[in-house]
mmCIF file of N, CA and C in Angstrom:
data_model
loop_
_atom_site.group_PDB
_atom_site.id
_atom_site.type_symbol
_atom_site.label_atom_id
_atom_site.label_comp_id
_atom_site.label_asym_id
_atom_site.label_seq_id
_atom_site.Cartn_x
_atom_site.Cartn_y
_atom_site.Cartn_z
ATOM 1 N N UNK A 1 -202.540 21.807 13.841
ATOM 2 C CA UNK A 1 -203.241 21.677 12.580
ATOM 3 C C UNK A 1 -202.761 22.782 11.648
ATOM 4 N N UNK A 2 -202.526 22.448 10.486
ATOM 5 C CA UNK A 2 -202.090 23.373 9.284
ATOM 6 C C UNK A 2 -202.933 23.262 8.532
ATOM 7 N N UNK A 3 -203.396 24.318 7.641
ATOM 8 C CA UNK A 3 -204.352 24.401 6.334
ATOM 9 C C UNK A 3 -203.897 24.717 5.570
ATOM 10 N N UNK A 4 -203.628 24.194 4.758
ATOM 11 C CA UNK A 4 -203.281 25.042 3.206
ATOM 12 C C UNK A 4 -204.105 25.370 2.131
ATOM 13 N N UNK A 5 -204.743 26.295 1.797
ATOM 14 C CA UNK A 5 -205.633 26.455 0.899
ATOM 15 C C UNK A 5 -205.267 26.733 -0.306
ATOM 16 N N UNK A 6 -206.322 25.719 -0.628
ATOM 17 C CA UNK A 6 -205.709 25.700 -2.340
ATOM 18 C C UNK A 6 -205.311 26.578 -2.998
ATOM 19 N N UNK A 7 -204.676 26.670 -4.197
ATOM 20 C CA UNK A 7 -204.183 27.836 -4.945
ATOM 21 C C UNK A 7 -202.933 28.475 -4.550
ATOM 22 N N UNK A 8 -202.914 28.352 -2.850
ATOM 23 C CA UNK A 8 -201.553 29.367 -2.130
ATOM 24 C C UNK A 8 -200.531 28.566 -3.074
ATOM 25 N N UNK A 9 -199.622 29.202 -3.181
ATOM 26 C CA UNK A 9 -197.877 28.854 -3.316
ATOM 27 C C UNK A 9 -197.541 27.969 -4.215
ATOM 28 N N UNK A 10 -199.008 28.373 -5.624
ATOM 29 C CA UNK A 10 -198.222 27.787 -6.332
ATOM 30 C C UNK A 10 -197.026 28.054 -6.983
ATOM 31 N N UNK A 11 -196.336 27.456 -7.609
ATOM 32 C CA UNK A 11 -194.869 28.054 -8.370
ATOM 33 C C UNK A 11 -194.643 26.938 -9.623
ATOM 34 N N UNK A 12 -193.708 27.615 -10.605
ATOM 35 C CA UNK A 12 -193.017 26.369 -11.158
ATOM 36 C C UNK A 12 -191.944 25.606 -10.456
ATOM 37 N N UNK A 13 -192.403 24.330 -11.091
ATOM 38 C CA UNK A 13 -191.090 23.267 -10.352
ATOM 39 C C UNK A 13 -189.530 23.847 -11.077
ATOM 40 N N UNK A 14 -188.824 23.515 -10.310
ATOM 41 C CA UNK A 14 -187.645 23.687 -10.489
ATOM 42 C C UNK A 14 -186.836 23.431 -12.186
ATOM 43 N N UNK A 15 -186.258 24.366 -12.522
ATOM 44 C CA UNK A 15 -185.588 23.415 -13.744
ATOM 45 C C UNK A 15 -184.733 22.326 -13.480
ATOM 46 N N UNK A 16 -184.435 21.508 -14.624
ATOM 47 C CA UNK A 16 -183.801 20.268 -14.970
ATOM 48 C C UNK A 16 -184.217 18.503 -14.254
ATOM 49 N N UNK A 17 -185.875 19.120 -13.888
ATOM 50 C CA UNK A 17 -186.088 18.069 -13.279
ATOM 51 C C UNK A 17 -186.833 17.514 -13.983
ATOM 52 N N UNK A 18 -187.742 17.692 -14.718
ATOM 53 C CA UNK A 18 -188.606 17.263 -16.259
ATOM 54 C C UNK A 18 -188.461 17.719 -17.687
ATOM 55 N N UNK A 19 -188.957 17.720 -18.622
ATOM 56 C CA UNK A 19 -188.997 17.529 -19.718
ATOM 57 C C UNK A 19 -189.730 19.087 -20.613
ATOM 58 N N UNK A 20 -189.992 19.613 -19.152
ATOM 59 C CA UNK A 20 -190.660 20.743 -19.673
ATOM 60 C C UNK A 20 -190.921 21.676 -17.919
ATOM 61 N N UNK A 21 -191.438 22.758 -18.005
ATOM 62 C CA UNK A 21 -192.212 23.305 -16.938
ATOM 63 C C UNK A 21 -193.225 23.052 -16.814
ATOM 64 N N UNK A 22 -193.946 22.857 -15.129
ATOM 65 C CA UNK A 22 -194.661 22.397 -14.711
ATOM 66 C C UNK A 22 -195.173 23.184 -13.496
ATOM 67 N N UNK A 23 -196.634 23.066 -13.204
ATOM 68 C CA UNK A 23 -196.761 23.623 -11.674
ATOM 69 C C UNK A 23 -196.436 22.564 -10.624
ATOM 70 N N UNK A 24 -196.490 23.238 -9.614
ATOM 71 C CA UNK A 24 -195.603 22.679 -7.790
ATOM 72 C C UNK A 24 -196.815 23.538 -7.187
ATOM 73 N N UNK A 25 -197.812 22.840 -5.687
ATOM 74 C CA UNK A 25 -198.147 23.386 -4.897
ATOM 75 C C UNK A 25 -197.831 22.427 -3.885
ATOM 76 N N UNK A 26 -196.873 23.104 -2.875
ATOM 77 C CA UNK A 26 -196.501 21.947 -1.675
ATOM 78 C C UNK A 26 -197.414 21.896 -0.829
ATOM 79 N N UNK A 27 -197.909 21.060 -0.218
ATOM 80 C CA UNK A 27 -199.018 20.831 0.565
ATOM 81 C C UNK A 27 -198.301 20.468 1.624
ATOM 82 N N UNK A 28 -197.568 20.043 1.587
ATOM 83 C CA UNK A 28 -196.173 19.986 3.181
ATOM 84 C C UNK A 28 -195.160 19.879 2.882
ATOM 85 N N UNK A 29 -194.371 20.983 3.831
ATOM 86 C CA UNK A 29 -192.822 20.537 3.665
ATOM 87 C C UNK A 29 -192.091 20.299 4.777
ATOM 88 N N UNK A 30 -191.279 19.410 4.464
ATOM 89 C CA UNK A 30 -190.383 19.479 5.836
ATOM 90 C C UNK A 30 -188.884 18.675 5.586
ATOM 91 N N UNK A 31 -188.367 18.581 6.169
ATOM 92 C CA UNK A 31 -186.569 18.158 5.783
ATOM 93 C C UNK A 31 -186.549 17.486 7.323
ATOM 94 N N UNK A 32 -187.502 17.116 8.479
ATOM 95 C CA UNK A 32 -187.231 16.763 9.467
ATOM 96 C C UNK A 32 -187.333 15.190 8.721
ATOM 97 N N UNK A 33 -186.717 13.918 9.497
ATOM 98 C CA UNK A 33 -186.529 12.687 9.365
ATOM 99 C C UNK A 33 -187.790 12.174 9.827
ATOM 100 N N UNK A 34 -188.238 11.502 8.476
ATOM 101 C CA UNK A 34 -189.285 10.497 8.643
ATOM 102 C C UNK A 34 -190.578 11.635 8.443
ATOM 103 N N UNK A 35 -190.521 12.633 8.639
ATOM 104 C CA UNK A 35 -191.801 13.667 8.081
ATOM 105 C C UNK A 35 -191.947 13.410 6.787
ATOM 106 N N UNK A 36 -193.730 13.170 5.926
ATOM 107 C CA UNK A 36 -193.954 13.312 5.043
ATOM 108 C C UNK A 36 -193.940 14.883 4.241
ATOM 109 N N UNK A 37 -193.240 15.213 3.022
ATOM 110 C CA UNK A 37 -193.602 16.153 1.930
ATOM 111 C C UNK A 37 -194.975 15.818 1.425
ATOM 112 N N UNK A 38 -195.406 16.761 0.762
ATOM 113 C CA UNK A 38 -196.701 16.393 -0.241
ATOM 114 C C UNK A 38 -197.202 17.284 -1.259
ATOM 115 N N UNK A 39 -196.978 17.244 -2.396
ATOM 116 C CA UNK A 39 -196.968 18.424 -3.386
ATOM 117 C C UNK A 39 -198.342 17.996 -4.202
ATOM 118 N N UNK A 40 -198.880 18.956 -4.911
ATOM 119 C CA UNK A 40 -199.845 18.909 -6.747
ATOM 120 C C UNK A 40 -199.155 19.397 -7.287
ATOM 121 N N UNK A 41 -198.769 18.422 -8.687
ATOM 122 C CA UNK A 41 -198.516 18.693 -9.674
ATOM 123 C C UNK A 41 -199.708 18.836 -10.850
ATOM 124 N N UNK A 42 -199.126 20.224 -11.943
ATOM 125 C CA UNK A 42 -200.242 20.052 -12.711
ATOM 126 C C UNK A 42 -199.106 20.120 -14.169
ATOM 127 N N UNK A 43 -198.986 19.358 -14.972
ATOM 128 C CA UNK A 43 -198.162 19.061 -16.022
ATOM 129 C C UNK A 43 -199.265 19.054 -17.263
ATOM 130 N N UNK A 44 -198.632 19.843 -18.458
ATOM 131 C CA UNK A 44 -199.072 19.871 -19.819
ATOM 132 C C UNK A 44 -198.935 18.610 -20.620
ATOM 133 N N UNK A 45 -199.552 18.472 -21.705
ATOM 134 C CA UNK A 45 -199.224 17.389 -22.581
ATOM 135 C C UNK A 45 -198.401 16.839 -22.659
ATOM 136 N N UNK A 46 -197.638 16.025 -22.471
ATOM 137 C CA UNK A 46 -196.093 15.449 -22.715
ATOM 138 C C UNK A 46 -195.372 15.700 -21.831
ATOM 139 N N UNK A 47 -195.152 16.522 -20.776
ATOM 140 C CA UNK A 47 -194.365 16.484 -19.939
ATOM 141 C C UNK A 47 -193.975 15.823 -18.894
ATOM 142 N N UNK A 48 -193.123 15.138 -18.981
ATOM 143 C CA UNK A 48 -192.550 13.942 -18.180
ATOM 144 C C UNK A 48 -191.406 14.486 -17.281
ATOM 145 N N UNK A 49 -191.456 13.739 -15.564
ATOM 146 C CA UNK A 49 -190.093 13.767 -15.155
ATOM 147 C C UNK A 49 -189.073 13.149 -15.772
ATOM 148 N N UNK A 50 -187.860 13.380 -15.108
ATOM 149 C CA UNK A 50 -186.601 12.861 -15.278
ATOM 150 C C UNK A 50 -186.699 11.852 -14.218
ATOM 151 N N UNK A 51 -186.139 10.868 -14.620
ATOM 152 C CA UNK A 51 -185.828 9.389 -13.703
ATOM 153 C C UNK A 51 -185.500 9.994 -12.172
ATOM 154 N N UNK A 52 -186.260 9.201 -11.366
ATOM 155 C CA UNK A 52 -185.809 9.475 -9.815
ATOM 156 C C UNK A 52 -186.466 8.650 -9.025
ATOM 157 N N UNK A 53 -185.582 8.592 -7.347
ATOM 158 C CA UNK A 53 -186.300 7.875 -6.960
ATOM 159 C C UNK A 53 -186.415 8.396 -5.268
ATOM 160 N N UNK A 54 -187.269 8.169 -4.200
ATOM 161 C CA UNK A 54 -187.665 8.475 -2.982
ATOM 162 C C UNK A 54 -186.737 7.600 -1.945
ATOM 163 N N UNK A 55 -186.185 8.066 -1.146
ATOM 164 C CA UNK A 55 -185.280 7.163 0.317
ATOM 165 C C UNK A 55 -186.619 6.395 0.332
ATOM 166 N N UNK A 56 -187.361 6.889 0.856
ATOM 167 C CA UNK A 56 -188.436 5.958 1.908
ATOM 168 C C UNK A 56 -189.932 5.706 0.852
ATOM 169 N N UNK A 57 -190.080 5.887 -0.247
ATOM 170 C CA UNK A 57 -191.083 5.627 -1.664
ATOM 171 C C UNK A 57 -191.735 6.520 -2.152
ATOM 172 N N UNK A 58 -192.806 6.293 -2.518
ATOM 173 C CA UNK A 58 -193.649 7.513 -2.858
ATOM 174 C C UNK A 58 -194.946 7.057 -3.319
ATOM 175 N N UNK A 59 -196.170 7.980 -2.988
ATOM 176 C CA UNK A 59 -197.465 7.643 -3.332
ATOM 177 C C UNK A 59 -198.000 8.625 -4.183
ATOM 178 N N UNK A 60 -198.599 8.164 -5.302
ATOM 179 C CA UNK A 60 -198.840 8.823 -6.482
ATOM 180 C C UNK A 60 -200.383 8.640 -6.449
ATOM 181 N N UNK A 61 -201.116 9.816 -6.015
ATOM 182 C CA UNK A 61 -202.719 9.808 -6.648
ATOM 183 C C UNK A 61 -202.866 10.905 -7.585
ATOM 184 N N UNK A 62 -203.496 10.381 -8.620
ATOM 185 C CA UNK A 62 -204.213 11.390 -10.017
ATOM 186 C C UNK A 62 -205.062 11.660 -10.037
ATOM 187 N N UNK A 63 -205.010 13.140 -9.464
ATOM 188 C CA UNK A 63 -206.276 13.761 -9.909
ATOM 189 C C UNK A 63 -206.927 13.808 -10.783
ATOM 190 N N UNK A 64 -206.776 13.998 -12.229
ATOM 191 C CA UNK A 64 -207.189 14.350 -13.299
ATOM 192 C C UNK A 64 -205.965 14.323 -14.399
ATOM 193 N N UNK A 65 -206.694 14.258 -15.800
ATOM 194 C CA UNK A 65 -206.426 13.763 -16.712
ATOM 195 C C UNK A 65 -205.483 12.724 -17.207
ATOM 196 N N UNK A 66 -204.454 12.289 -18.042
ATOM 197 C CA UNK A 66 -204.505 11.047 -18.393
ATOM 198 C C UNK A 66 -202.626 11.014 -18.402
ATOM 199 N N UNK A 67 -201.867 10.231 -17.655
ATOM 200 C CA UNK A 67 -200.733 10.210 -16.957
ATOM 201 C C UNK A 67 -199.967 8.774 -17.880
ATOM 202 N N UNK A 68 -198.522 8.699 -17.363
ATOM 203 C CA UNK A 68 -198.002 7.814 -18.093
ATOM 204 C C UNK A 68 -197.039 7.481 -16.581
ATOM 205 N N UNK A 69 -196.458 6.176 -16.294
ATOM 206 C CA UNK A 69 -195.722 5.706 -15.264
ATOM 207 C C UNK A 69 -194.477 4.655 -15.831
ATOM 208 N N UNK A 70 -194.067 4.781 -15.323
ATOM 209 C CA UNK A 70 -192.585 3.517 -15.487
ATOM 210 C C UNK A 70 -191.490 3.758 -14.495
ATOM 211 N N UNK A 71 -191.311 2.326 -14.109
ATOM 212 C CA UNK A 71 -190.301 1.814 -12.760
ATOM 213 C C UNK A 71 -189.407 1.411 -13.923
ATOM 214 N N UNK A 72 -187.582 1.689 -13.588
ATOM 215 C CA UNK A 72 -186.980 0.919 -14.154
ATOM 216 C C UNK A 72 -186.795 -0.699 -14.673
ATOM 217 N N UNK A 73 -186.799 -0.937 -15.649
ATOM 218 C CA UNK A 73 -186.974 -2.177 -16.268
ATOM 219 C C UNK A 73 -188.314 -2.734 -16.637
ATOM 220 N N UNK A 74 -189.105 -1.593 -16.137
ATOM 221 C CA UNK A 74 -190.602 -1.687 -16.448
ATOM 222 C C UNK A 74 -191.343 -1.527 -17.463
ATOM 223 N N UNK A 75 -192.709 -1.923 -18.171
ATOM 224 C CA UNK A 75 -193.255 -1.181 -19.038
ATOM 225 C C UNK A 75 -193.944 -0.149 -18.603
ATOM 226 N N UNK A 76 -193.924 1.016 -19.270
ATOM 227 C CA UNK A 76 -195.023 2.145 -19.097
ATOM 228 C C UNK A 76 -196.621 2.084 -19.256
ATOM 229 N N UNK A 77 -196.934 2.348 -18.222
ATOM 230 C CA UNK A 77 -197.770 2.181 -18.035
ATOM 231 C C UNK A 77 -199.183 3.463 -18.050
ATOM 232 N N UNK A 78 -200.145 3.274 -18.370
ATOM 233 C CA UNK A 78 -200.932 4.289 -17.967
ATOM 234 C C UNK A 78 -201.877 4.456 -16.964
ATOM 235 N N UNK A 79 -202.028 6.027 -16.704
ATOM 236 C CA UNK A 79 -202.655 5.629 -15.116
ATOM 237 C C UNK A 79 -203.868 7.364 -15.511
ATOM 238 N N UNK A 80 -204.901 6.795 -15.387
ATOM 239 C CA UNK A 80 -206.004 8.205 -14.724
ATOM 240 C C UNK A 80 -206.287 8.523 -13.847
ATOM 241 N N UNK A 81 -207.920 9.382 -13.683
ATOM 242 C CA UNK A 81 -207.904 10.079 -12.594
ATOM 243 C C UNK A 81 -208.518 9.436 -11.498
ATOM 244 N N UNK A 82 -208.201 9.076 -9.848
ATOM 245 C CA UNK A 82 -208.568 8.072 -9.141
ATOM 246 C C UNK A 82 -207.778 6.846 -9.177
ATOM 247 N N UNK A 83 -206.881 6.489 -9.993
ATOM 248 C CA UNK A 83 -205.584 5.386 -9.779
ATOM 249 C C UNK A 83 -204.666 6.213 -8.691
ATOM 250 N N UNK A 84 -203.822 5.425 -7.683
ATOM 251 C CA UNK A 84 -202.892 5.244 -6.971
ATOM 252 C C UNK A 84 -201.410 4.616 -7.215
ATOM 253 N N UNK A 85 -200.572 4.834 -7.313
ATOM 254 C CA UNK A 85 -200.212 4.308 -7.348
ATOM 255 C C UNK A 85 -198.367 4.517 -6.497
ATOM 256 N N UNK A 86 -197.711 3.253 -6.237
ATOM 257 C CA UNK A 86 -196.707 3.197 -5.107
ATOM 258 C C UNK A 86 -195.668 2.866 -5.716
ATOM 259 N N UNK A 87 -194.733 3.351 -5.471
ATOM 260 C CA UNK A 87 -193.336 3.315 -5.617
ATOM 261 C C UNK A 87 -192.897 2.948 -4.469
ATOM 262 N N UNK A 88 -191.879 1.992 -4.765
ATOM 263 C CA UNK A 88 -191.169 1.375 -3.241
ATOM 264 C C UNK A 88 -189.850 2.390 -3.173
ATOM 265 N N UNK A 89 -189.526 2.236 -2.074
ATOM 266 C CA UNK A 89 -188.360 3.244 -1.431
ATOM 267 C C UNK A 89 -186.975 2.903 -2.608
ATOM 268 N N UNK A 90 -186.644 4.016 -2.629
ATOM 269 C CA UNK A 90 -185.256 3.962 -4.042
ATOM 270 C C UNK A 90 -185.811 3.343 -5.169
ATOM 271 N N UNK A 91 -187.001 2.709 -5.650
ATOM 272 C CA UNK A 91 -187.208 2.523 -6.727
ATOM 273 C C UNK A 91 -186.925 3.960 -8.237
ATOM 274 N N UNK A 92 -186.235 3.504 -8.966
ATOM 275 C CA UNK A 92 -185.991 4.398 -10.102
ATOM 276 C C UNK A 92 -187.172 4.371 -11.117
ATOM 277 N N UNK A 93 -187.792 5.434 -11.443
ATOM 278 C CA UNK A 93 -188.961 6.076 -12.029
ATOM 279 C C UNK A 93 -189.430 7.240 -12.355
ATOM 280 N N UNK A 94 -190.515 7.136 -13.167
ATOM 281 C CA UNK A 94 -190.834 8.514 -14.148
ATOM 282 C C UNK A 94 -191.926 8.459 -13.677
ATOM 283 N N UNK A 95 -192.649 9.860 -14.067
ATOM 284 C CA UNK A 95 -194.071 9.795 -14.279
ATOM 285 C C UNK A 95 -194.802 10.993 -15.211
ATOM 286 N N UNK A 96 -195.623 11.014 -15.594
ATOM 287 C CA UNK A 96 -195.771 12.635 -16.336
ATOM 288 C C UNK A 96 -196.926 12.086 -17.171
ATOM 289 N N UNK A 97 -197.494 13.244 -18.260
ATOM 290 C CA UNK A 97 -198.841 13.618 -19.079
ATOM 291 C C UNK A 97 -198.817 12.645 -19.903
ATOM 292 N N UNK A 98 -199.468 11.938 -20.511
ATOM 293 C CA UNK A 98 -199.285 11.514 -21.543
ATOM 294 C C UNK A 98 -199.340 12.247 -22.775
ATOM 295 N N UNK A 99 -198.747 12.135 -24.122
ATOM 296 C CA UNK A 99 -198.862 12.885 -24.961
ATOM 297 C C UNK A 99 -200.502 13.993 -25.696
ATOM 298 N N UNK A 100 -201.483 13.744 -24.887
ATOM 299 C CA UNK A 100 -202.272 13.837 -25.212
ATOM 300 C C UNK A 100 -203.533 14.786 -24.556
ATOM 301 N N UNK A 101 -203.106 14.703 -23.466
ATOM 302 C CA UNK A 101 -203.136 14.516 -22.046
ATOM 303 C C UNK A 101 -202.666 15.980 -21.310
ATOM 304 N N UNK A 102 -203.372 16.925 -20.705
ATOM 305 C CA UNK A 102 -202.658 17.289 -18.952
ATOM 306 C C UNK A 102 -202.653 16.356 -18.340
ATOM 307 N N UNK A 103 -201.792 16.561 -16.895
ATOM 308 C CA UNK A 103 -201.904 15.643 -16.027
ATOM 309 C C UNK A 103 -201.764 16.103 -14.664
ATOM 310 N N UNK A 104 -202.758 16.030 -13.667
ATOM 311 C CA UNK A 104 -202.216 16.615 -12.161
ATOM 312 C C UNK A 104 -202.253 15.364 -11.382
ATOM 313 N N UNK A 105 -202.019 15.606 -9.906
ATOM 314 C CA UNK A 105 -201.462 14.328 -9.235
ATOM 315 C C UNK A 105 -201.111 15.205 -7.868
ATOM 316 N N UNK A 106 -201.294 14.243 -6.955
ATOM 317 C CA UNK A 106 -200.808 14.302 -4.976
ATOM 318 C C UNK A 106 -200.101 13.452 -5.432
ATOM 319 N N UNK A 107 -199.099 13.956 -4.726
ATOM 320 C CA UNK A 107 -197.550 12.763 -4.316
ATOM 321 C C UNK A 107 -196.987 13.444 -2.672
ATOM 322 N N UNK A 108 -196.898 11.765 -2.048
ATOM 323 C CA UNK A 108 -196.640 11.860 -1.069
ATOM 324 C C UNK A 108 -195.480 11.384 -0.371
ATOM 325 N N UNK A 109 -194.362 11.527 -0.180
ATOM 326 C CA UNK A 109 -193.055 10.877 0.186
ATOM 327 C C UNK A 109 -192.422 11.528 0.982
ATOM 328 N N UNK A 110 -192.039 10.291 2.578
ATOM 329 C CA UNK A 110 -190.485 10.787 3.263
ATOM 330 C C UNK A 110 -189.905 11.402 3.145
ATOM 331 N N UNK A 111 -189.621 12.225 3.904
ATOM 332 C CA UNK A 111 -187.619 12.409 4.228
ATOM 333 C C UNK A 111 -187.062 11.434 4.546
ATOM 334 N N UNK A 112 -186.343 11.400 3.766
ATOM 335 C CA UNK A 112 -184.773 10.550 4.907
ATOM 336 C C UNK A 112 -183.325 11.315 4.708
ATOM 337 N N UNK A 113 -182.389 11.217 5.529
ATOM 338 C CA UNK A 113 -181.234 11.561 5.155
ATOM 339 C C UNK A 113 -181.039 13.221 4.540
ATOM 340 N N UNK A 114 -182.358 13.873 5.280
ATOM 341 C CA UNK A 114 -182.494 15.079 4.436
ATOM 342 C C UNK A 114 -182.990 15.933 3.279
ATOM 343 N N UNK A 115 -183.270 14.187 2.897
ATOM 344 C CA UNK A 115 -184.481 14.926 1.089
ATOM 345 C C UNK A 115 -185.670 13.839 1.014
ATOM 346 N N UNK A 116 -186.266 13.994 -0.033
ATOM 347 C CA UNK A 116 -187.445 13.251 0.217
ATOM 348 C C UNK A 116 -187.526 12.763 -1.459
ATOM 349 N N UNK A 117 -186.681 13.369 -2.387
ATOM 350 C CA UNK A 117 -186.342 13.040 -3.373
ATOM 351 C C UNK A 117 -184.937 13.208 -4.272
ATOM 352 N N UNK A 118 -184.325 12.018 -5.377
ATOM 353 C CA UNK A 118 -182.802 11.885 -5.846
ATOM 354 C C UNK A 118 -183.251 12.328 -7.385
ATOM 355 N N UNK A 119 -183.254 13.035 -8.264
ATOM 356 C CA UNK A 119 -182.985 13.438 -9.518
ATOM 357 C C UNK A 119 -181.780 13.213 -9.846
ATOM 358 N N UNK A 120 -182.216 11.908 -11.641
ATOM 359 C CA UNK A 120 -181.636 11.659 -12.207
ATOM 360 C C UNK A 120 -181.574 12.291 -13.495
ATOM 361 N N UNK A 121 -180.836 11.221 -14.653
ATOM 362 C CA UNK A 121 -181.221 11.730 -16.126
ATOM 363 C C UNK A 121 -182.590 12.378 -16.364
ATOM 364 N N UNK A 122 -182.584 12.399 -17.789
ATOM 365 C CA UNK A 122 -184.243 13.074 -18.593
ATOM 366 C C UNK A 122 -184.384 11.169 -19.103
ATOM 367 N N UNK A 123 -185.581 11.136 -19.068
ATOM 368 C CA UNK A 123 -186.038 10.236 -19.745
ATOM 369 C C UNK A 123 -185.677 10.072 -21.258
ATOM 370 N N UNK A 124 -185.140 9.056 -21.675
ATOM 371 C CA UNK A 124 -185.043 9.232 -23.354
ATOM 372 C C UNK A 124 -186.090 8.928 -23.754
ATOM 373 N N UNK A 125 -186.316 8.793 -25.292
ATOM 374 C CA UNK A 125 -187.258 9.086 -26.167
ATOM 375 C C UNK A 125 -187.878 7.774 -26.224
ATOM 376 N N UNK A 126 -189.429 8.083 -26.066
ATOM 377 C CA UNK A 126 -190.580 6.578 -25.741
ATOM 378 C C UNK A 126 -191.266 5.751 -27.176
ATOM 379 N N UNK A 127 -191.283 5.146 -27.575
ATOM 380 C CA UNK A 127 -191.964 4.705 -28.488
ATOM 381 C C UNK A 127 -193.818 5.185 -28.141
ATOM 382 N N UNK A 128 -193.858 5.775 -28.778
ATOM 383 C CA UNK A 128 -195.509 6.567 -28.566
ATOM 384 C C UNK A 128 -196.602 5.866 -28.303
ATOM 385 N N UNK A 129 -196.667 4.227 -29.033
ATOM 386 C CA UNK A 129 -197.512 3.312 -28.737
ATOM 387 C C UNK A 129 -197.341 2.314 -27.288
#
């Protein structure tokens, strides 16, 4: 059994992976095959990832405040606090604050092959409505 108590380890996420800086608290890590990662994110107004996608998918719950989603070829969608939502394995996708909006979130995704996530481009520019 592992505990992680809240608050430990938070950090900023990495650059060039969103649209802005953001907090990261990993709630598991691991690089072993088929082990789940599991991070909180807590993102400011507008800040969106860059397109990416999971080997094995990813599960998106929102904690709090008011979020924006899109799968390639998809419409964007909006999602609050208590929506779920799933990404299938290699699906290409965003997710982040809506303009208006913080946004935090559990995300839960695989390893495979050594990562548990592929970073792409930045999202280009959204029509606001």
């Amino acid at each position: 059994m592992i505990i992680r108590r809240a608050g430990a380890g938070v950090r900023r996420a990495p650059d060039g992976i969103a649209s802005g800086p953001f907090w990261v608290e990993m709630l598991l890590e691991s690089a072993v095959e088929g082990e789940n990662t599991a991070m909180r994110a807590t993102l400011d107004p507008g800040v969106v990832t860059h397109w990416h996608s999971h080997p094995r998918g990813q599960i998106l719950i929102v904690l709090s405040g008011v979020g924006l989603a899109q799968r390639d070829g998809g419409a964007v969608a909006e999602i609050r606090a208590g929506d779920c939502v799933w990404f299938a394995a290699d699906e290409r996708h965003w997710h982040g604050a809506a303009p208006e909006s913080p946004f935090s979130y559990v995300s839960i995704q695989a390893v495979q092959g050594g990562t548990a996530v592929h970073w792409m481009e930045p999202v280009a520019e959204r029509d606001p409505s």
